[in-house]
PDB file of C-alpha atoms in Angstrom:
ATOM      1  CA  ILE A 785     -16.754 -70.766  21.275  1.00 83.00           C
ATOM      2  CA  VAL A 786     -13.164 -70.110  20.192  1.00 82.00           C
ATOM      3  CA  PHE A 787     -12.211 -73.785  20.122  1.00 82.00           C
ATOM      4  CA  ARG A 788     -15.433 -74.670  18.322  1.00 87.00           C
ATOM      5  CA  SER A 789     -14.541 -72.063  15.685  1.00 88.00           C
ATOM      6  CA  LEU A 790     -11.040 -73.520  15.304  1.00 87.00           C
ATOM      7  CA  THR A 791     -12.534 -76.978  14.890  1.00 88.00           C
ATOM      8  CA  LEU A 792     -14.898 -75.750  12.166  1.00 91.00           C
ATOM      9  CA  LEU A 793     -12.010 -74.107  10.309  1.00 91.00           C
ATOM     10  CA  ARG A 794     -10.065 -77.367  10.434  1.00 90.00           C
ATOM     11  CA  MET A 795     -13.079 -79.296   9.168  1.00 91.00           C
ATOM     12  CA  LEU A 796     -13.560 -76.830   6.302  1.00 92.00           C
ATOM     13  CA  ALA A 797      -9.933 -77.271   5.266  1.00 91.00           C
ATOM     14  CA  LEU A 798     -10.518 -81.016   5.138  1.00 91.00           C
ATOM     15  CA  ASP A 799     -13.933 -81.339   3.491  1.00 92.00           C
ATOM     16  CA  PRO A 800     -16.655 -78.632   3.589  1.00 91.00           C
ATOM     17  CA  ARG A 801     -19.365 -81.303   3.349  1.00 91.00           C
ATOM     18  CA  ILE A 802     -18.717 -82.478   6.914  1.00 90.00           C
ATOM     19  CA  VAL A 803     -19.471 -78.967   8.207  1.00 90.00           C
ATOM     20  CA  ASP A 804     -22.808 -78.302   6.502  1.00 87.00           C
ATOM     21  CA  GLY A 805     -24.990 -80.223   4.085  1.00 80.00           C
ATOM     22  CA  GLU A 806     -25.342 -77.139   1.923  1.00 84.00           C
ATOM     23  CA  HIS A 807     -21.731 -77.689   0.849  1.00 83.00           C
ATOM     24  CA  GLU A 808     -22.483 -81.141  -0.559  1.00 83.00           C
ATOM     25  CA  GLY A 809     -21.465 -80.026  -4.038  1.00 83.00           C
ATOM     26  CA  VAL A 810     -18.105 -78.612  -2.919  1.00 85.00           C
ATOM     27  CA  HIS A 811     -15.177 -80.758  -3.996  1.00 83.00           C
ATOM     28  CA  SER A 812     -12.689 -81.959  -1.341  1.00 89.00           C
ATOM     29  CA  SER A 813      -9.207 -81.646  -2.820  1.00 92.00           C
ATOM     30  CA  LYS A 814      -7.763 -83.712   0.013  1.00 93.00           C
ATOM     31  CA  LEU A 815     -10.114 -86.601  -0.651  1.00 94.00           C
ATOM     32  CA  ALA A 816      -9.340 -86.481  -4.364  1.00 94.00           C
ATOM     33  CA  ALA A 817      -5.583 -86.470  -3.689  1.00 94.00           C
ATOM     34  CA  LEU A 818      -5.918 -89.359  -1.238  1.00 95.00           C
ATOM     35  CA  MET A 819      -7.961 -91.473  -3.645  1.00 95.00           C
ATOM     36  CA  GLU A 820      -5.528 -90.889  -6.494  1.00 94.00           C
ATOM     37  CA  ARG A 821      -2.658 -92.115  -4.339  1.00 94.00           C
ATOM     38  CA  LEU A 822      -4.618 -94.975  -2.738  1.00 94.00           C
ATOM     39  CA  GLU A 823      -5.660 -96.414  -6.094  1.00 92.00           C
ATOM     40  CA  ASP A 824      -2.019 -96.726  -7.139  1.00 94.00           C
ATOM     41  CA  VAL A 825      -0.924 -98.100  -3.763  1.00 94.00           C
ATOM     42  CA  VAL A 826      -3.665-100.752  -3.640  1.00 94.00           C
ATOM     43  CA  ALA A 827      -3.060-101.735  -7.271  1.00 94.00           C
ATOM     44  CA  GLU A 828       0.604-102.361  -6.423  1.00 94.00           C
ATOM     45  CA  GLY A 829      -0.358-104.704  -3.584  1.00 93.00           C
ATOM     46  CA  HIS A 830       0.498-102.404  -0.677  1.00 94.00           C
ATOM     47  CA  ARG A 831      -1.540-101.944   2.491  1.00 93.00           C
ATOM     48  CA  SER A 832      -2.397 -98.541   3.890  1.00 95.00           C
ATOM     49  CA  ILE A 833      -3.560 -96.862   7.081  1.00 93.00           C
ATOM     50  CA  VAL A 834      -5.556 -93.632   6.804  1.00 94.00           C
ATOM     51  CA  PHE A 835      -5.627 -91.577  10.024  1.00 90.00           C
ATOM     52  CA  ARG A 836      -8.105 -88.813  10.634  1.00 86.00           C
ATOM     53  CA  GLN A 837      -9.345 -86.757  13.588  1.00 84.00           C
ATOM     54  CA  PHE A 838     -12.972 -86.465  12.461  1.00 86.00           C
ATOM     55  CA  THR A 839     -14.888 -89.706  11.937  1.00 85.00           C
ATOM     56  CA  SER A 840     -17.305 -87.839   9.654  1.00 89.00           C
ATOM     57  CA  PHE A 841     -14.465 -87.558   7.138  1.00 91.00           C
ATOM     58  CA  LEU A 842     -13.703 -91.266   7.457  1.00 89.00           C
ATOM     59  CA  ASP A 843     -17.303 -91.792   6.325  1.00 90.00           C
ATOM     60  CA  LYS A 844     -16.582 -89.780   3.162  1.00 92.00           C
ATOM     61  CA  VAL A 845     -13.432 -91.797   2.494  1.00 94.00           C
ATOM     62  CA  ALA A 846     -15.427 -95.005   2.975  1.00 94.00           C
ATOM     63  CA  GLU A 847     -18.060 -93.831   0.476  1.00 94.00           C
ATOM     64  CA  ASP A 848     -15.390 -93.203  -2.161  1.00 94.00           C
ATOM     65  CA  LEU A 849     -13.751 -96.570  -1.518  1.00 96.00           C
ATOM     66  CA  ASP A 850     -17.142 -98.261  -1.879  1.00 96.00           C
ATOM     67  CA  ARG A 851     -17.646 -96.594  -5.265  1.00 94.00           C
ATOM     68  CA  ARG A 852     -14.237 -97.856  -6.380  1.00 94.00           C
ATOM     69  CA  GLY A 853     -14.792-101.370  -5.043  1.00 94.00           C
ATOM     70  CA  VAL A 854     -11.789-101.197  -2.699  1.00 95.00           C
ATOM     71  CA  PRO A 855     -12.174-103.335   0.465  1.00 95.00           C
ATOM     72  CA  TYR A 856     -11.494-101.535   3.756  1.00 96.00           C
ATOM     73  CA  VAL A 857     -12.072-101.750   7.504  1.00 94.00           C
ATOM     74  CA  VAL A 858     -12.816 -98.964  10.002  1.00 92.00           C
ATOM     75  CA  LEU A 859     -11.671 -98.423  13.580  1.00 90.00           C
ATOM     76  CA  ASP A 860     -13.134 -95.529  15.547  1.00 85.00           C
ATOM     77  CA  GLY A 861     -14.724 -94.910  18.918  1.00 79.00           C
ATOM     78  CA  SER A 862     -17.872 -96.826  17.959  1.00 81.00           C
ATOM     79  CA  THR A 863     -16.076-100.015  16.845  1.00 83.00           C
ATOM     80  CA  ARG A 864     -17.042-103.023  18.981  1.00 83.00           C
ATOM     81  CA  ASN A 865     -15.371-105.877  17.057  1.00 86.00           C
ATOM     82  CA  ARG A 866     -11.891-104.359  17.252  1.00 82.00           C
ATOM     83  CA  GLY A 867     -10.080-107.713  17.070  1.00 87.00           C
ATOM     84  CA  GLN A 868     -11.986-108.856  13.984  1.00 91.00           C
ATOM     85  CA  VAL A 869     -11.374-105.550  12.212  1.00 90.00           C
ATOM     86  CA  VAL A 870      -7.628-105.726  12.875  1.00 89.00           C
ATOM     87  CA  ASP A 871      -7.483-109.369  11.728  1.00 92.00           C
ATOM     88  CA  GLU A 872      -9.172-108.505   8.422  1.00 92.00           C
ATOM     89  CA  PHE A 873      -6.501-105.923   7.711  1.00 92.00           C
ATOM     90  CA  ARG A 874      -3.627-108.126   8.804  1.00 89.00           C
ATOM     91  CA  SER A 875      -4.837-111.017   6.675  1.00 90.00           C
ATOM     92  CA  GLY A 876      -4.999-108.844   3.574  1.00 89.00           C
ATOM     93  CA  ALA A 877      -8.773-109.174   3.167  1.00 92.00           C
ATOM     94  CA  ALA A 878      -8.971-105.380   3.428  1.00 94.00           C
ATOM     95  CA  PRO A 879      -5.925-103.471   2.103  1.00 95.00           C
ATOM     96  CA  VAL A 880      -7.068-100.122   3.550  1.00 96.00           C
ATOM     97  CA  PHE A 881      -7.535 -99.397   7.266  1.00 94.00           C
ATOM     98  CA  LEU A 882      -9.449 -96.223   8.193  1.00 94.00           C
ATOM     99  CA  ILE A 883      -8.614 -95.221  11.765  1.00 91.00           C
ATOM    100  CA  SER A 884      -9.497 -92.234  13.940  1.00 86.00           C
ATOM    101  CA  LEU A 885      -6.432 -90.931  15.782  1.00 77.00           C
ATOM    102  CA  LYS A 886      -8.203 -91.181  19.142  1.00 73.00           C
ATOM    103  CA  ALA A 887      -9.093 -94.847  18.639  1.00 70.00           C
ATOM    104  CA  GLY A 888      -5.860 -95.956  16.988  1.00 61.00           C
ATOM    105  CA  GLY A 889      -3.082 -94.165  18.834  1.00 57.00           C
ATOM    106  CA  PHE A 890      -2.290 -97.000  21.229  1.00 57.00           C
ATOM    107  CA  GLY A 891      -2.210-100.768  21.442  1.00 64.00           C
ATOM    108  CA  LEU A 892      -2.056-101.609  17.733  1.00 76.00           C
ATOM    109  CA  ASN A 893       0.698-103.484  15.936  1.00 77.00           C
ATOM    110  CA  LEU A 894       0.109-103.046  12.203  1.00 83.00           C
ATOM    111  CA  THR A 895       3.428-103.944  10.605  1.00 82.00           C
ATOM    112  CA  GLU A 896       1.517-105.240   7.572  1.00 88.00           C
ATOM    113  CA  ALA A 897       1.028-101.599   6.541  1.00 89.00           C
ATOM    114  CA  ASP A 898       3.725 -99.888   4.518  1.00 91.00           C
ATOM    115  CA  TYR A 899       1.799 -96.677   3.729  1.00 93.00           C
ATOM    116  CA  VAL A 900       0.426 -94.227   6.291  1.00 92.00           C
ATOM    117  CA  PHE A 901      -1.750 -91.237   5.390  1.00 94.00           C
ATOM    118  CA  LEU A 902      -2.330 -88.413   7.906  1.00 92.00           C
ATOM    119  CA  MET A 903      -5.211 -86.386   6.577  1.00 92.00           C
ATOM    120  CA  ASP A 904      -4.855 -83.308   8.776  1.00 88.00           C
ATOM    121  CA  PRO A 905      -2.296 -81.894  11.223  1.00 83.00           C
ATOM    122  CA  TRP A 906      -3.016 -82.158  14.926  1.00 78.00           C
ATOM    123  CA  TRP A 907      -1.903 -79.667  17.598  1.00 72.00           C
ATOM    124  CA  ASN A 908       0.358 -82.185  19.284  1.00 73.00           C
ATOM    125  CA  PRO A 909       2.928 -83.861  17.001  1.00 74.00           C
ATOM    126  CA  ALA A 910       3.377 -86.598  19.635  1.00 75.00           C
ATOM    127  CA  THR A 911      -0.146 -87.781  18.800  1.00 76.00           C
ATOM    128  CA  GLU A 912       0.748 -88.052  15.103  1.00 78.00           C
ATOM    129  CA  ASN A 913       3.972 -89.878  15.916  1.00 80.00           C
ATOM    130  CA  GLN A 914       2.086 -92.387  18.061  1.00 79.00           C
ATOM    131  CA  ALA A 915      -0.206 -93.050  15.108  1.00 80.00           C
ATOM    132  CA  ILE A 916       2.683 -93.558  12.685  1.00 81.00           C
ATOM    133  CA  ASP A 917       4.296 -95.900  15.180  1.00 82.00           C
ATOM    134  CA  ARG A 918       1.439 -98.374  14.615  1.00 79.00           C
ATOM    135  CA  ALA A 919       3.298 -99.372  11.426  1.00 81.00           C
ATOM    136  CA  HIS A 920       6.812 -98.792  12.776  1.00 78.00           C
ATOM    137  CA  ARG A 921       6.589-101.634  15.296  1.00 75.00           C
ATOM    138  CA  ILE A 922       9.042-104.399  16.120  1.00 62.00           C
ATOM    139  CA  GLY A 923       8.963-106.872  13.261  1.00 70.00           C
ATOM    140  CA  GLN A 924       8.467-104.318  10.489  1.00 76.00           C
ATOM    141  CA  THR A 925      10.615-105.393   7.534  1.00 78.00           C
ATOM    142  CA  LYS A 926       9.385-102.915   4.896  1.00 82.00           C
ATOM    143  CA  ASN A 927      10.028 -99.231   4.344  1.00 87.00           C
ATOM    144  CA  VAL A 928       7.015 -97.241   5.575  1.00 88.00           C
ATOM    145  CA  MET A 929       5.938 -94.269   3.463  1.00 92.00           C
ATOM    146  CA  VAL A 930       4.169 -91.494   5.398  1.00 91.00           C
ATOM    147  CA  TYR A 931       2.085 -88.807   3.676  1.00 93.00           C
ATOM    148  CA  ARG A 932       0.793 -85.716   5.493  1.00 91.00           C
ATOM    149  CA  TYR A 933      -1.917 -83.727   3.732  1.00 93.00           C
ATOM    150  CA  VAL A 934      -2.019 -79.990   4.443  1.00 92.00           C
ATOM    151  CA  ALA A 935      -4.360 -77.540   2.708  1.00 92.00           C
ATOM    152  CA  GLU A 936      -2.466 -74.465   1.528  1.00 90.00           C
ATOM    153  CA  GLY A 937      -3.733 -71.089   2.697  1.00 90.00           C
ATOM    154  CA  THR A 938      -5.856 -72.530   5.532  1.00 91.00           C
ATOM    155  CA  ILE A 939      -5.635 -72.833   9.310  1.00 90.00           C
ATOM    156  CA  GLU A 940      -3.747 -76.094   8.808  1.00 91.00           C
ATOM    157  CA  GLU A 941      -0.586 -74.195   7.859  1.00 90.00           C
ATOM    158  CA  LYS A 942      -0.844 -72.302  11.147  1.00 88.00           C
ATOM    159  CA  VAL A 943      -1.338 -75.546  13.039  1.00 86.00           C
ATOM    160  CA  LEU A 944       1.912 -76.830  11.517  1.00 86.00           C
ATOM    161  CA  ALA A 945       3.703 -73.651  12.572  1.00 85.00           C
ATOM    162  CA  LEU A 946       2.337 -74.048  16.097  1.00 82.00           C
ATOM    163  CA  GLN A 947       3.445 -77.687  16.102  1.00 79.00           C
ATOM    164  CA  LYS A 948       6.993 -76.656  15.232  1.00 80.00           C
ATOM    165  CA  LYS A 949       7.072 -73.882  17.829  1.00 77.00           C
ATOM    166  CA  LYS A 950       5.770 -76.069  20.632  1.00 73.00           C
ATOM    167  CA  ALA A 951       7.892 -79.055  19.665  1.00 71.00           C
ATOM    168  CA  GLU A 952      10.995 -76.869  19.927  1.00 73.00           C
ATOM    169  CA  LEU A 953       9.844 -75.662  23.364  1.00 66.00           C
ATOM    170  CA  PHE A 954       9.146 -79.236  24.451  1.00 61.00           C
ATOM    171  CA  ASP A 955      12.592 -80.372  23.284  1.00 67.00           C
ATOM    172  CA  SER A 956      14.194 -77.452  25.099  1.00 66.00           C
ATOM    173  CA  LEU A 957      12.434 -78.270  28.347  1.00 58.00           C
ATOM    174  CA  MET A 958      13.371 -81.936  28.087  1.00 57.00           C
ATOM    175  CA  THR A 959      16.994 -81.055  27.381  1.00 61.00           C
ATOM    176  CA  ASP A 960      17.142 -78.682  30.355  1.00 55.00           C
ATOM    177  CA  GLY A 961      15.756 -81.431  32.574  1.00 48.00           C
ATOM    178  CA  GLY A 962      13.738 -81.126  35.764  1.00 41.00           C
ATOM    179  CA  ALA A 963      11.104 -78.904  34.176  1.00 43.00           C
ATOM    180  CA  PHE A 964       8.520 -81.666  34.250  1.00 40.00           C
ATOM    181  CA  GLU A 965       9.129 -82.709  37.874  1.00 42.00           C
ATOM    182  CA  GLY A 966       9.728 -86.310  36.867  1.00 39.00           C
ATOM    183  CA  ARG A 967       7.093 -86.649  34.168  1.00 42.00           C
ATOM    184  CA  GLY A 968       8.159 -88.451  31.009  1.00 42.00           C
ATOM    185  CA  PRO A 969       7.859 -87.086  27.441  1.00 43.00           C
ATOM    186  CA  ASN A 970       4.318 -88.367  26.950  1.00 45.00           C
ATOM    187  CA  GLY A 971       2.922 -85.290  25.259  1.00 47.00           C
ATOM    188  CA  GLN A 972       0.978 -83.952  28.254  1.00 50.00           C
ATOM    189  CA  ALA A 973       3.370 -81.056  28.774  1.00 49.00           C
ATOM    190  CA  PHE A 974       3.051 -80.110  25.106  1.00 49.00           C
ATOM    191  CA  SER A 975      -0.686 -79.489  25.325  1.00 51.00           C
ATOM    192  CA  GLN A 976      -0.206 -77.460  28.515  1.00 56.00           C
ATOM    193  CA  THR A 977       2.095 -75.002  26.736  1.00 60.00           C
ATOM    194  CA  VAL A 978      -0.544 -73.694  24.298  1.00 66.00           C
ATOM    195  CA  THR A 979      -1.332 -70.115  25.293  1.00 75.00           C
ATOM    196  CA  ALA A 980      -4.053 -67.582  24.543  1.00 79.00           C
ATOM    197  CA  GLU A 981      -1.547 -65.807  22.288  1.00 81.00           C
ATOM    198  CA  ASP A 982      -1.110 -69.015  20.291  1.00 77.00           C
ATOM    199  CA  ILE A 983      -4.874 -69.206  19.797  1.00 77.00           C
ATOM    200  CA  ARG A 984      -4.989 -65.576  18.610  1.00 79.00           C
ATOM    201  CA  GLY A 985      -2.260 -66.377  16.106  1.00 79.00           C
ATOM    202  CA  LEU A 986      -4.328 -69.202  14.662  1.00 76.00           C
ATOM    203  CA  LEU A 987      -7.270 -66.889  14.049  1.00 75.00           C
ATOM    204  CA  GLU A 988      -5.372 -63.886  12.676  1.00 74.00           C
ATOM    205  CA  GLY A 989      -5.441 -63.290   8.925  1.00 60.00           C
TER     206      GLY A 989
END
């Protein structure tokens, strides 16, 4: 119940419409900010990756791109033609690539992208870094601009604070050595350090 509540709070910070249909008339400031930036980026001939945890929000982004006539491709857990989707982006046929973090964290080389948009903070910064690394691969010759969108006064600010706290702990453990009994810095230890007290902190006013 607690984690479901945290998930709903994160979804509300992103776009209330993906939580309940009764919020259909509520404006998503994040979506508006993303579209304003994307229009400029696409017009200048750049290619962009938009990462998101919730595929329901990717649907909202896709709807807005359709209204603006901007070509795009989508990669999430339901994508079957993964190779074709990636090729369309690499060829320039679609300048915007909408990717769920879970589906796009590994195995992609997208050096054609020079803009990366992270629409919401995730508990584990290693997951975000893996996503950004899709553009920072061997062969990248352009500067890559990364934008992180965080809604002020929402649970997302607390997620960022938790990220910082746990990242510092993770770095400390890695520096001390031996704490992981031979495990590499793959992010697993990070998720295991989240405590009940951390969860209480997220829910406190």
